[in-house]
mmCIF file of C-alpha atoms in Angstrom:
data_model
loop_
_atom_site.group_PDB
_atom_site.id
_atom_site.type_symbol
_atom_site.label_atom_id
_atom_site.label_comp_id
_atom_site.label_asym_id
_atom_site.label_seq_id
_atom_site.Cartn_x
_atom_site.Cartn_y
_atom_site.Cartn_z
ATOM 1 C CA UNK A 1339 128.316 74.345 123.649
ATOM 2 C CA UNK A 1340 130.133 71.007 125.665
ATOM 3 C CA UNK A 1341 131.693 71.005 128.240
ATOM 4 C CA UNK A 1342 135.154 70.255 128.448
ATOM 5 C CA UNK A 1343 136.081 67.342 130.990
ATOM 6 C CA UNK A 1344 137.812 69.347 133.611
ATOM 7 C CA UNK A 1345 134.511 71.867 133.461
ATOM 8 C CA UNK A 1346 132.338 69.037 134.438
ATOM 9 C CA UNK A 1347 133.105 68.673 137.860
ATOM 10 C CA UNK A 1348 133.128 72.830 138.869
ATOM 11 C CA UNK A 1349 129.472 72.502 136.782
ATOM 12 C CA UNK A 1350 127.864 70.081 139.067
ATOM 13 C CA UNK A 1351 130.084 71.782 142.536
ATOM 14 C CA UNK A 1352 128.105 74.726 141.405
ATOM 15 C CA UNK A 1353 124.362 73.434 140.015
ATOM 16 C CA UNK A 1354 122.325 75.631 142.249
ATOM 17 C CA UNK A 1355 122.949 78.500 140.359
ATOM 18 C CA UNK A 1356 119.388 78.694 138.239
ATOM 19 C CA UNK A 1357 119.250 79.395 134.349
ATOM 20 C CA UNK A 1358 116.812 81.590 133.571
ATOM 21 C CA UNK A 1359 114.352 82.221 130.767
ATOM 22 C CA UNK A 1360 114.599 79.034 128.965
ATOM 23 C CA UNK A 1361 111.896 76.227 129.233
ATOM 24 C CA UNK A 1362 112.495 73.644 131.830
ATOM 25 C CA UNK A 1363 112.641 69.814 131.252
ATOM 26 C CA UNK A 1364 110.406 67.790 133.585
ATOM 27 C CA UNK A 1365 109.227 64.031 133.855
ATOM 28 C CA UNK A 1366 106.710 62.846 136.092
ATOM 29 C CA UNK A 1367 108.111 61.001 139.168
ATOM 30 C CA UNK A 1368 105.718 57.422 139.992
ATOM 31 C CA UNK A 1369 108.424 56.261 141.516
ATOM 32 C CA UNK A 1370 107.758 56.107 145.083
ATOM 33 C CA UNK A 1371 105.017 54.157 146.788
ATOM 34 C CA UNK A 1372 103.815 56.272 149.769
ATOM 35 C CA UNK A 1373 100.679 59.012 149.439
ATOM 36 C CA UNK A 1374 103.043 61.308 151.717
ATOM 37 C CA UNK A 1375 106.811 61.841 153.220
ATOM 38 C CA UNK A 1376 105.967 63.264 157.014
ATOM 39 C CA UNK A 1377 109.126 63.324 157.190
ATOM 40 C CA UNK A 1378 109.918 65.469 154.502
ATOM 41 C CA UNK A 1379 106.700 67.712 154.970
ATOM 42 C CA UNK A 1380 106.414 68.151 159.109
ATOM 43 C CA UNK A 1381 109.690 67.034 160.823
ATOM 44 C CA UNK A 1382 112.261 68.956 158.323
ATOM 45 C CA UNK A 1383 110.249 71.818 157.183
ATOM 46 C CA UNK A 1384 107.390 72.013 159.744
ATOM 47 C CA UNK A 1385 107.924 73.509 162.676
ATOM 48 C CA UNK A 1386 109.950 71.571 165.147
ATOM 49 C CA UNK A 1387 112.644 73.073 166.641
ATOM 50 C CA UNK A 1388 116.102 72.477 165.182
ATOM 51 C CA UNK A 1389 119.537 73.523 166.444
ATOM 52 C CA UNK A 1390 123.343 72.214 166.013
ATOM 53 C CA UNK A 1391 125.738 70.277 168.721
ATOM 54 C CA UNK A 1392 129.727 70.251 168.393
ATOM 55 C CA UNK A 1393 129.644 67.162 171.044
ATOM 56 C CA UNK A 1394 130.686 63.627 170.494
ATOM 57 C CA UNK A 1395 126.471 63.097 171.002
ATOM 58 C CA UNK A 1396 123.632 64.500 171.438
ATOM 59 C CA UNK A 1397 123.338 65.824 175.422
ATOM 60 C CA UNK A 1398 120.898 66.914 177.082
ATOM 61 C CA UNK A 1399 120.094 67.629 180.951
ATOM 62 C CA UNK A 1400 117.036 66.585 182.826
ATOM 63 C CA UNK A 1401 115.375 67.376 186.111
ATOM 64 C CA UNK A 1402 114.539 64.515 187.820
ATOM 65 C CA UNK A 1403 114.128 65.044 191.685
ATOM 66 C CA UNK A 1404 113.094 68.388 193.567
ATOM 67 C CA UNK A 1405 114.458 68.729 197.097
ATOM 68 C CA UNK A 1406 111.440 68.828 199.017
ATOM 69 C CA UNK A 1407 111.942 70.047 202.662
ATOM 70 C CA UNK A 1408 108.846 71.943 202.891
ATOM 71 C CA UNK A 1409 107.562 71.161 206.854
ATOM 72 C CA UNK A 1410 104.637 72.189 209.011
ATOM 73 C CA UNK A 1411 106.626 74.104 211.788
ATOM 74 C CA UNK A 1412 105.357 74.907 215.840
ATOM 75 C CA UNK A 1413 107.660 76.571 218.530
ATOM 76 C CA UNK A 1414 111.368 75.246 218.692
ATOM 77 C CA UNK A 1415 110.501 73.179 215.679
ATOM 78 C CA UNK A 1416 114.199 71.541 215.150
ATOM 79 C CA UNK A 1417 114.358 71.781 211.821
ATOM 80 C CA UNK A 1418 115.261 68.695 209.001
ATOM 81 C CA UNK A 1419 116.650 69.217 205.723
ATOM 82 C CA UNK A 1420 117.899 66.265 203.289
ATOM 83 C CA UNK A 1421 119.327 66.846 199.903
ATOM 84 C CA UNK A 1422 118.585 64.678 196.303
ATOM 85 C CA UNK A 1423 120.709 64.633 193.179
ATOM 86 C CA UNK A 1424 118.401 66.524 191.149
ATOM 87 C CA UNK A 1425 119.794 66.527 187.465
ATOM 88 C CA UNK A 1426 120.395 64.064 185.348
ATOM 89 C CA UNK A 1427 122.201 63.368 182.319
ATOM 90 C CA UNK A 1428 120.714 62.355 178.739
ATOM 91 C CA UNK A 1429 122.557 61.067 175.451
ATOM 92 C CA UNK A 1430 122.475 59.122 172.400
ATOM 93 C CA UNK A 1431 125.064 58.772 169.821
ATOM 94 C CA UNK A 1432 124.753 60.499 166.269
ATOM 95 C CA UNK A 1433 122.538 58.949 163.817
ATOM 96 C CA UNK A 1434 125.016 59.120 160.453
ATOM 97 C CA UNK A 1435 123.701 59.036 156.964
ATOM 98 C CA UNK A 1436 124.876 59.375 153.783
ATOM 99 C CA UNK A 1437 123.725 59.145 149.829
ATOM 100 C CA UNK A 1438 125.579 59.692 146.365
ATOM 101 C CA UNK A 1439 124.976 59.521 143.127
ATOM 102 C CA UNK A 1440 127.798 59.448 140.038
ATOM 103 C CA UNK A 1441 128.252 60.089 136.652
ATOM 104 C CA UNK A 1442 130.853 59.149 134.021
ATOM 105 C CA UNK A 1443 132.268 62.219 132.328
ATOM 106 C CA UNK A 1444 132.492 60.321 128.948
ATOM 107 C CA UNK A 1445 128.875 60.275 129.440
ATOM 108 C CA UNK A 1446 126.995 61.682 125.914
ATOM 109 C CA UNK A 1447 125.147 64.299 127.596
ATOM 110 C CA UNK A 1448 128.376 66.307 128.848
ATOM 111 C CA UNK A 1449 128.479 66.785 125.057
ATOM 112 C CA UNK A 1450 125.221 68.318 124.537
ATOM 113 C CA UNK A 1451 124.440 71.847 125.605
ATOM 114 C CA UNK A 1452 124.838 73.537 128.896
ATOM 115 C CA UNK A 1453 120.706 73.421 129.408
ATOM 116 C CA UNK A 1454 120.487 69.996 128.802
ATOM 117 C CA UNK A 1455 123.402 69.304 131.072
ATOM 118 C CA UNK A 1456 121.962 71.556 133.416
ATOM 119 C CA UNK A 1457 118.543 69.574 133.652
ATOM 120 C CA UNK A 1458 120.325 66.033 133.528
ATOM 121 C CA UNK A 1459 122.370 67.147 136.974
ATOM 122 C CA UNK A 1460 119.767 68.640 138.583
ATOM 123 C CA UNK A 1461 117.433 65.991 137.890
ATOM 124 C CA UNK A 1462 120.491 63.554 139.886
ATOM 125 C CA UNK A 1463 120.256 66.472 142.502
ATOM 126 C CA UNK A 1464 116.905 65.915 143.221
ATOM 127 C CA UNK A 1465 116.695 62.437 143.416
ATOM 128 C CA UNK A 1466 119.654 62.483 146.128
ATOM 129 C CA UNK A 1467 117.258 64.652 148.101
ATOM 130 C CA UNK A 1468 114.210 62.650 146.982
ATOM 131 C CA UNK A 1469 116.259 59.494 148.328
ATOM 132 C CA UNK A 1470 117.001 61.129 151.515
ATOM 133 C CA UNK A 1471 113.875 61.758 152.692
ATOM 134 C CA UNK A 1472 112.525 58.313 151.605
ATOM 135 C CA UNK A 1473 115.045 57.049 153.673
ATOM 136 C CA UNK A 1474 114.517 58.978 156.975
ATOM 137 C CA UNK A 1475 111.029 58.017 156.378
ATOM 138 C CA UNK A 1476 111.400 54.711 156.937
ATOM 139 C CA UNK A 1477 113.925 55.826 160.306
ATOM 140 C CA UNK A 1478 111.428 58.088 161.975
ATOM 141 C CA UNK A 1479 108.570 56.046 161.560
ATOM 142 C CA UNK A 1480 109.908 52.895 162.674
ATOM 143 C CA UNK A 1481 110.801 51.082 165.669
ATOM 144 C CA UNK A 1482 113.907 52.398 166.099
ATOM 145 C CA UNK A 1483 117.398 51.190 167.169
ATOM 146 C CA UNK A 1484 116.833 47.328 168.590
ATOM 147 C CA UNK A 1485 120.094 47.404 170.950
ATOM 148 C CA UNK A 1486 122.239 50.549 172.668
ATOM 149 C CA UNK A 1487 125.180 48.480 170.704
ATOM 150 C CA UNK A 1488 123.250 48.338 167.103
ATOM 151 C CA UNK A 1489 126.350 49.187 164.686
ATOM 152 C CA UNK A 1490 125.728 51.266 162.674
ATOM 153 C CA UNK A 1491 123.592 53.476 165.184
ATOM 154 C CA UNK A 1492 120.238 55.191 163.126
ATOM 155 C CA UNK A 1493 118.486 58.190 164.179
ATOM 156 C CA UNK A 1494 116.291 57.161 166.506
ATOM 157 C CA UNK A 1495 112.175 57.199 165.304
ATOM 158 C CA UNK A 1496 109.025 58.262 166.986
ATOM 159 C CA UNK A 1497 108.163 55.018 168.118
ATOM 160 C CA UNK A 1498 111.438 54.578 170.008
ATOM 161 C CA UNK A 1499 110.578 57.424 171.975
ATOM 162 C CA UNK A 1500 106.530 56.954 172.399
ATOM 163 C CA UNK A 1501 106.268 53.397 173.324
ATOM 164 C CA UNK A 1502 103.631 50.922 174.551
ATOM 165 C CA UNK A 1503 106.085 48.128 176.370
ATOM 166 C CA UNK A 1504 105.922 48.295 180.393
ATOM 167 C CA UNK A 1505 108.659 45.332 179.905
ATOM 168 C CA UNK A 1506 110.801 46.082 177.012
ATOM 169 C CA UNK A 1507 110.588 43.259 175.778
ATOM 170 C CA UNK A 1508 107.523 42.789 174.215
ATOM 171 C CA UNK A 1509 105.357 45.199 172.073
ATOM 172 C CA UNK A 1510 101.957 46.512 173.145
ATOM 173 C CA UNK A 1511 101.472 45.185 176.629
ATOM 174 C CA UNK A 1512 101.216 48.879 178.494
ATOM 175 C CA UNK A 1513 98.111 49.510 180.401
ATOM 176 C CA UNK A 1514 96.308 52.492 180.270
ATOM 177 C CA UNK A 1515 98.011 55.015 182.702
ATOM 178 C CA UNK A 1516 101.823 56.076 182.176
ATOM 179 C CA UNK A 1517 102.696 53.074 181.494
ATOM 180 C CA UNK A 1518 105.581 53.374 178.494
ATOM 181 C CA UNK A 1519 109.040 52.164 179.446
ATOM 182 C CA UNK A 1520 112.112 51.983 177.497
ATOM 183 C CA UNK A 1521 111.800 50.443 174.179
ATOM 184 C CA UNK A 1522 112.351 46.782 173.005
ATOM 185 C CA UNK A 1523 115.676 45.395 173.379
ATOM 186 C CA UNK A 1524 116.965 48.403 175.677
ATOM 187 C CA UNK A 1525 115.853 47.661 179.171
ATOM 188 C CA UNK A 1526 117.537 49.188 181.816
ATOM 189 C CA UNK A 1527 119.859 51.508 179.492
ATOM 190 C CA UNK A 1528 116.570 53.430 179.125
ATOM 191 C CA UNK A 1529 115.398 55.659 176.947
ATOM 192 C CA UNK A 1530 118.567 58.551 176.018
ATOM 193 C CA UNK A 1531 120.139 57.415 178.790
ATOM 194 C CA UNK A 1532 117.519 57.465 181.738
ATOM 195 C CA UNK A 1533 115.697 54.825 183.045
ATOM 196 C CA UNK A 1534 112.059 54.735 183.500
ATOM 197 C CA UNK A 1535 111.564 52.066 185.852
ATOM 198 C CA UNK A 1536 113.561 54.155 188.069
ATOM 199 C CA UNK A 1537 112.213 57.922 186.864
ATOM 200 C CA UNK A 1538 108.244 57.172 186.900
ATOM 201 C CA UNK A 1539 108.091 61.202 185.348
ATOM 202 C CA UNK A 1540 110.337 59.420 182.505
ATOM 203 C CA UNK A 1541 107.227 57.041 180.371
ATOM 204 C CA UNK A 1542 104.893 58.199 178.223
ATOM 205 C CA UNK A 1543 101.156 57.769 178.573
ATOM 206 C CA UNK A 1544 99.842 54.692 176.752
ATOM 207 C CA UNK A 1545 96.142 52.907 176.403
ATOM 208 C CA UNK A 1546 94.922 49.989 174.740
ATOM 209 C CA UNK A 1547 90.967 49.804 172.780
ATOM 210 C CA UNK A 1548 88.984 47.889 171.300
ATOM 211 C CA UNK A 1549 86.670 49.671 169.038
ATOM 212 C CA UNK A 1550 86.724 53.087 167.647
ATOM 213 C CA UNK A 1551 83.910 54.461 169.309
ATOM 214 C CA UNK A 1552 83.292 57.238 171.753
ATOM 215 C CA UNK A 1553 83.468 55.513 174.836
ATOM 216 C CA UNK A 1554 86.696 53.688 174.185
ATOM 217 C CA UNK A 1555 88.669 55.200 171.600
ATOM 218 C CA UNK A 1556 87.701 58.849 171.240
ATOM 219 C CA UNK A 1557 87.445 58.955 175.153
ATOM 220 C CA UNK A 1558 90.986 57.662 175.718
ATOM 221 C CA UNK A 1559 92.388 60.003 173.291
ATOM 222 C CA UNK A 1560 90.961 62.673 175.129
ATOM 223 C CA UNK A 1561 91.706 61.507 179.047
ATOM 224 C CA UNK A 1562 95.652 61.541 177.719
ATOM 225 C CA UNK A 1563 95.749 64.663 175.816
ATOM 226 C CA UNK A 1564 94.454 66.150 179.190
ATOM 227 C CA UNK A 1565 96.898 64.292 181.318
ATOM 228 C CA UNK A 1566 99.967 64.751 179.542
ATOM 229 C CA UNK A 1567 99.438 68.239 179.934
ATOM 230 C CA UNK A 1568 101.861 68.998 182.855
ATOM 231 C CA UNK A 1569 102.159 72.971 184.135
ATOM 232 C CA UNK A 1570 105.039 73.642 186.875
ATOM 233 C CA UNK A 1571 104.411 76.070 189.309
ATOM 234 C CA UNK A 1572 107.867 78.077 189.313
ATOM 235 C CA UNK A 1573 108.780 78.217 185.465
ATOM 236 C CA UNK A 1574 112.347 77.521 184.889
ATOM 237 C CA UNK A 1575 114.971 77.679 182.333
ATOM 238 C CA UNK A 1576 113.542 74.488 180.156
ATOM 239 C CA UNK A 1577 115.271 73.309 177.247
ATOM 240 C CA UNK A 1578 111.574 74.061 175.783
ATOM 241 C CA UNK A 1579 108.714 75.198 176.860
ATOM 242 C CA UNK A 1580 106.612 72.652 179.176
ATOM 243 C CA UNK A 1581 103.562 74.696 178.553
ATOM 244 C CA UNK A 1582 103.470 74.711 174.682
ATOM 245 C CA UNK A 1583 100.921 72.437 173.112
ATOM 246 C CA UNK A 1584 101.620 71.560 169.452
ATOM 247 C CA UNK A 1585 99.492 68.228 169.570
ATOM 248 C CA UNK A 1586 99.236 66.609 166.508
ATOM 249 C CA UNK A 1587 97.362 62.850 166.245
ATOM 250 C CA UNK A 1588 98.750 60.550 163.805
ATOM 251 C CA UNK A 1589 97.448 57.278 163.149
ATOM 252 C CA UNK A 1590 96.861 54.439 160.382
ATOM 253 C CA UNK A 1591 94.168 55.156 157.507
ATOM 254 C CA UNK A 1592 91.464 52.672 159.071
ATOM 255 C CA UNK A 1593 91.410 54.862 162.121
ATOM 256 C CA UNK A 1594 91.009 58.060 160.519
ATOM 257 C CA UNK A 1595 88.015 55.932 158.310
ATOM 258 C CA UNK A 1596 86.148 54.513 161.205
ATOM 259 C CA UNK A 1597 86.835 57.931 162.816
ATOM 260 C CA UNK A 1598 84.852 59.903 159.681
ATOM 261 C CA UNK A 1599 82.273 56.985 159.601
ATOM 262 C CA UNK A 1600 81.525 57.627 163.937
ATOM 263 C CA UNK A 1601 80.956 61.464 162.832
ATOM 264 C CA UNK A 1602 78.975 60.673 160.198
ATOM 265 C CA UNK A 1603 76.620 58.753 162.376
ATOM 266 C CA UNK A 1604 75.436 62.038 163.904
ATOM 267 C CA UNK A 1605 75.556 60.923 167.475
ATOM 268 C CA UNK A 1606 75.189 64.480 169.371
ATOM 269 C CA UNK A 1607 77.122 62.599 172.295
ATOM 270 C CA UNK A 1608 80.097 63.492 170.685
ATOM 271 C CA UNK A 1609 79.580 67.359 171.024
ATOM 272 C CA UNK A 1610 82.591 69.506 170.806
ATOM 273 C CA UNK A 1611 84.978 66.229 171.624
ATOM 274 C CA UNK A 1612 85.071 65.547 167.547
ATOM 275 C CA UNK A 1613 84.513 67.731 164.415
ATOM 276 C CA UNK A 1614 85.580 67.435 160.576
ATOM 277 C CA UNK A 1615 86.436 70.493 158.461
ATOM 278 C CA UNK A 1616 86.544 70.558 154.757
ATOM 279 C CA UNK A 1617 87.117 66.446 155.256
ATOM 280 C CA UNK A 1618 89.624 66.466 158.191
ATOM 281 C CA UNK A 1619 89.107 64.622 161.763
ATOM 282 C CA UNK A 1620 89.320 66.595 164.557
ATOM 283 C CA UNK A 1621 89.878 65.329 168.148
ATOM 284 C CA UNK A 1622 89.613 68.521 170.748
ATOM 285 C CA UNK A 1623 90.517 71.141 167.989
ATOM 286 C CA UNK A 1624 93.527 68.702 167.118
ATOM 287 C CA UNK A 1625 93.920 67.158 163.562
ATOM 288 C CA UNK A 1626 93.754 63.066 163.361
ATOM 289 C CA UNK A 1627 96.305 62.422 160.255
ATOM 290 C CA UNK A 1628 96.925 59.095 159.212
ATOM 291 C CA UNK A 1629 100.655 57.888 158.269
ATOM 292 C CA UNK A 1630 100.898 56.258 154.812
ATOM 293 C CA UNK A 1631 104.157 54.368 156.349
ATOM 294 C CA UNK A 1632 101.954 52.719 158.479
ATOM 295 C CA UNK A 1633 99.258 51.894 156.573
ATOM 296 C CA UNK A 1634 101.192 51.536 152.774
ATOM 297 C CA UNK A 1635 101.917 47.413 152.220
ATOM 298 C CA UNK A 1636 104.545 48.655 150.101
ATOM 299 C CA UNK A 1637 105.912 50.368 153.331
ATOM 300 C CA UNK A 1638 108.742 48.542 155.141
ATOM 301 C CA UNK A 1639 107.085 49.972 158.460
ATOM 302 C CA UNK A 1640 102.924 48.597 157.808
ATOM 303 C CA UNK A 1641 101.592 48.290 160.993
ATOM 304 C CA UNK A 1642 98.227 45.638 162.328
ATOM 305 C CA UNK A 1643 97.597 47.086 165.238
ATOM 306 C CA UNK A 1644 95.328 50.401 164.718
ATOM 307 C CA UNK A 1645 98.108 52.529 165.979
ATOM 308 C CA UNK A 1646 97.248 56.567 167.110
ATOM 309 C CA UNK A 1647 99.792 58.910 168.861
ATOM 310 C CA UNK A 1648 99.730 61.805 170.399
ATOM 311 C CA UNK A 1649 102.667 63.833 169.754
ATOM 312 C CA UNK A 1650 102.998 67.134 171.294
ATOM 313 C CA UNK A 1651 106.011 68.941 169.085
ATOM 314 C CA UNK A 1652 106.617 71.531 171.587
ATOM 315 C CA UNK A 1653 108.231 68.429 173.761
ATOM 316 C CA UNK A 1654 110.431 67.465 170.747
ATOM 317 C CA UNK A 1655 113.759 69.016 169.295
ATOM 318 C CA UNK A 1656 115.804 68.165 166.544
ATOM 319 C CA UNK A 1657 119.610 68.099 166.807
ATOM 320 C CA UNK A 1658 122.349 68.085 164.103
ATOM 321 C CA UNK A 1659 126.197 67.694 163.999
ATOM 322 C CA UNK A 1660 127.540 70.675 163.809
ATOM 323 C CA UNK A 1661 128.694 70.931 160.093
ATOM 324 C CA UNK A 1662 126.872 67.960 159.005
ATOM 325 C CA UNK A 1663 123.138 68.551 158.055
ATOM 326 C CA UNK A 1664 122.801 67.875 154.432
ATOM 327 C CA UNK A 1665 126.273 68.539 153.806
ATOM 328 C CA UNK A 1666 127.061 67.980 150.087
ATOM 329 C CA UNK A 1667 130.433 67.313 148.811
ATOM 330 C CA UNK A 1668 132.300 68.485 146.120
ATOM 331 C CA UNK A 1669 132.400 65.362 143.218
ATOM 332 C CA UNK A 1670 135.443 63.532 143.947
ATOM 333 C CA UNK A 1671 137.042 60.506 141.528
ATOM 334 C CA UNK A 1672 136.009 56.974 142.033
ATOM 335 C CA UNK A 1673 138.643 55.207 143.580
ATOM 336 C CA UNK A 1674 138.080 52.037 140.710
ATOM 337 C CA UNK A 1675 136.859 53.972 137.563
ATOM 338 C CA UNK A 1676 139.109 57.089 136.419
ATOM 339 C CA UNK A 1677 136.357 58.831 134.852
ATOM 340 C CA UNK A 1678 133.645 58.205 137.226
ATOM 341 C CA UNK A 1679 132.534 60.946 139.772
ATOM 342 C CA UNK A 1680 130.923 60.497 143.057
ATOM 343 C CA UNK A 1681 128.865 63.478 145.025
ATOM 344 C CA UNK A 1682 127.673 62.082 148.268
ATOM 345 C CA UNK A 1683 125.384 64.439 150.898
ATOM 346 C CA UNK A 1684 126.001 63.268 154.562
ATOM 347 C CA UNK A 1685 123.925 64.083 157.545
ATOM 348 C CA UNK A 1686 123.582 63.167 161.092
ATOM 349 C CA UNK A 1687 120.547 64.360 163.338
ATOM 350 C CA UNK A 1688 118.603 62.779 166.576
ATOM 351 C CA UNK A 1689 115.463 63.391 167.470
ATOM 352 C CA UNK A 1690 115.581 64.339 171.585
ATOM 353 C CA UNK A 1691 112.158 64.034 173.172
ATOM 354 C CA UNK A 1692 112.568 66.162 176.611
ATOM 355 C CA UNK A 1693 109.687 65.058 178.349
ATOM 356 C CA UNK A 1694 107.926 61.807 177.715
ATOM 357 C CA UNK A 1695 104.928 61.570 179.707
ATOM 358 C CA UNK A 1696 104.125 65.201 177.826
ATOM 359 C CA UNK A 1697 102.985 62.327 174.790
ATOM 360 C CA UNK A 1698 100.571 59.306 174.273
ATOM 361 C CA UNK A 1699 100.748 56.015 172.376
ATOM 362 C CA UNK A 1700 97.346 54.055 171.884
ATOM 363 C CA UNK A 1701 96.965 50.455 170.223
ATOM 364 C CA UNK A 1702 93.968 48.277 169.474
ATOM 365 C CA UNK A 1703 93.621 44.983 171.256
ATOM 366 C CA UNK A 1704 92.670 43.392 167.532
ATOM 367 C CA UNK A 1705 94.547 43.209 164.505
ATOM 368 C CA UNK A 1706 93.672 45.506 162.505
ATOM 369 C CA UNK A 1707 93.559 44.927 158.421
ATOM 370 C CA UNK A 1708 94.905 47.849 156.937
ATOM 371 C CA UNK A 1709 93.308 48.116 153.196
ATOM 372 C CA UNK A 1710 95.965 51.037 151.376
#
């Protein structure tokens, strides 16, 4: 049976509700050009930690000083006590997004059958969600926001918090050591609102090689995942734990290659510092994926320069606008075409990295040829 044209719109408000026992259209999707959405599959449904703000921006506090009057004391020691500003103050603005699609209720298919109906919405469903997460893909895996005054402001990416600049100006100049300063084009505004060159706790760990090999590459990896590893010795009230490790290694496709060809060359130097399971890199127990954004020529965000970070989760959270994560909206009329509907899904979310040196970013010192 049809619809009738004021049932169309309460039918799509209300398309999650499933019809059952009847045999499902399907079509397969080639549509998009990437192996995987690591967006899609780690950051939204993995496990970092999400939670809502009702601010004007994402805030956060940070510890940046200790008050250290700790003395070696004799007899009528007088005694000398100073006092630091020990907190500071992190923010970024929202990251807003949004994504529609529309239908014309004159449309032939609101004429058909409810299942058919049924199937043709849903199918638009999907795509808005498919959309979505193609589109934070290409956010959270590259560079970032270029300016503090970039209008509109996007979430910021991975790469805006895990840099390799010690200028921020130019791209892959960091030394090894913690050496990662604010990104490109944001200088002494920092990085969420504190600046490295005056918080040295505040960069990330960076290194440049060569060649994948064992004394360069693999070697480097390893001397940062131990070093980034930072334990307090009076645990406090963190915003998240500074003693969870959830490392993960993500890299191009020609990394993770030479990577399997260095195992396969059976060097027993490597020991316990590299392994492969059922086809998988290991580095210290910790997976080495590669990034198809990065390494995809169809990807906006291909990268040339051999790229591997160390990303420890447990340092990252994800924050939302309260209200607005994935918020869908009723269909409403186009303002130009009568009979044209619009259903739009809004969201804003940023990405808050609470401690930076807790994470690595490696390049090579070649370009590298990326073959995907």
């Amino acid at each position: 049976m049809a619809l009738g044209i004021e049932q169309i719109d309460d039918f799509v408000a209300s398309i999650h509700q499933k019809f059952a026992g009847e045999e499902r259209l399907a079509a397969q999707d080639i549509s998009l050009p990437l192996q995987k959405y690591k967006y899609a599959s780690r950051l939204f449904s993995g496990n970092l930690k999400k939670d809502t703000m009702s601010t004007s921006q994402a805030k956060w506090k940070v510890k940046v000083n200790t008050n250290d009057n700790f003395q070696v004391v004799g007899l009528y020691h007088r005694d000398s006590s100073g006092r630091v500003n020990t907190l500071s103050e992190g923010s970024l603005k929202w990251g807003l997004t949004t994504n529609n699609y529309h239908y014309d209720i004159d449309e032939e298919i609101f004429q058909t059958g409810g299942r058919q109906i049924y199937d043709y919405i849903e199918g638009m469903e999907r795509d808005l969600l498919t959309s979505f997460y193609a589109g934070m893909e290409d956010l959270m895996f590259g560079p970032g926001p270029t300016s503090p005054t970039q209008t509109p402001f996007p979430p910021v990416s991975l790469l805006w918090w895990i840099t390799a600049t010690d200028d921020s100006t130019t791209e892959n100049n960091s030394e090894e050591g913690f050496d990662g300063y604010a990104p490109v084009g944001w200088g002494s505004v920092g990085v969420g609102g504190i600046d490295p060159t005056v918080y040295d706790q505040w960069r990330n760990r960076t290194f440049p090689y060569t060649n994948v090999d064992r004394d360069d590459f693999v070697e480097k990896v390893i001397n940062s995942m131990d070093l980034c590893q930072f334990e307090p010795p009076v645990k406090g009230p963190d915003i998240v734990d500074q003693t969870r490790q959830d490392w993960e290694l993500l890299t191009t496709h020609s990394r993770l290659a030479a990577c399997r060809r260095l195992l396969q060359l059976g060097n027993d130097n490597i020991g316990d510092d590299m392994a492969k399971y059922s086809g998988t890199v290991y580095i210290r127990g910790v997976p080495l994926n590669w990034v198809p954004a990065w390494t995809n020529a169809a990807s906006v965000n291909a990268r040339t320069d051999g790229i591997i970070l160390g990303v420890n989760w447990g340092t990252f959270k994800a924050y939302y606008a309260a209200g607005r994560q994935m918020r869908k909206r009723k269909a409403f009329q186009h303002p130009e075409m009568s009979n044209v509907r619009v259903r739009c899904m809004d969201d804003s979310v940023q990405m808050v990295c609470f401690n930076r040196r807790g994470n690595f970013r490696g390049y090579c010192t070649q370009t590298v040829t990326e073959t995907a």
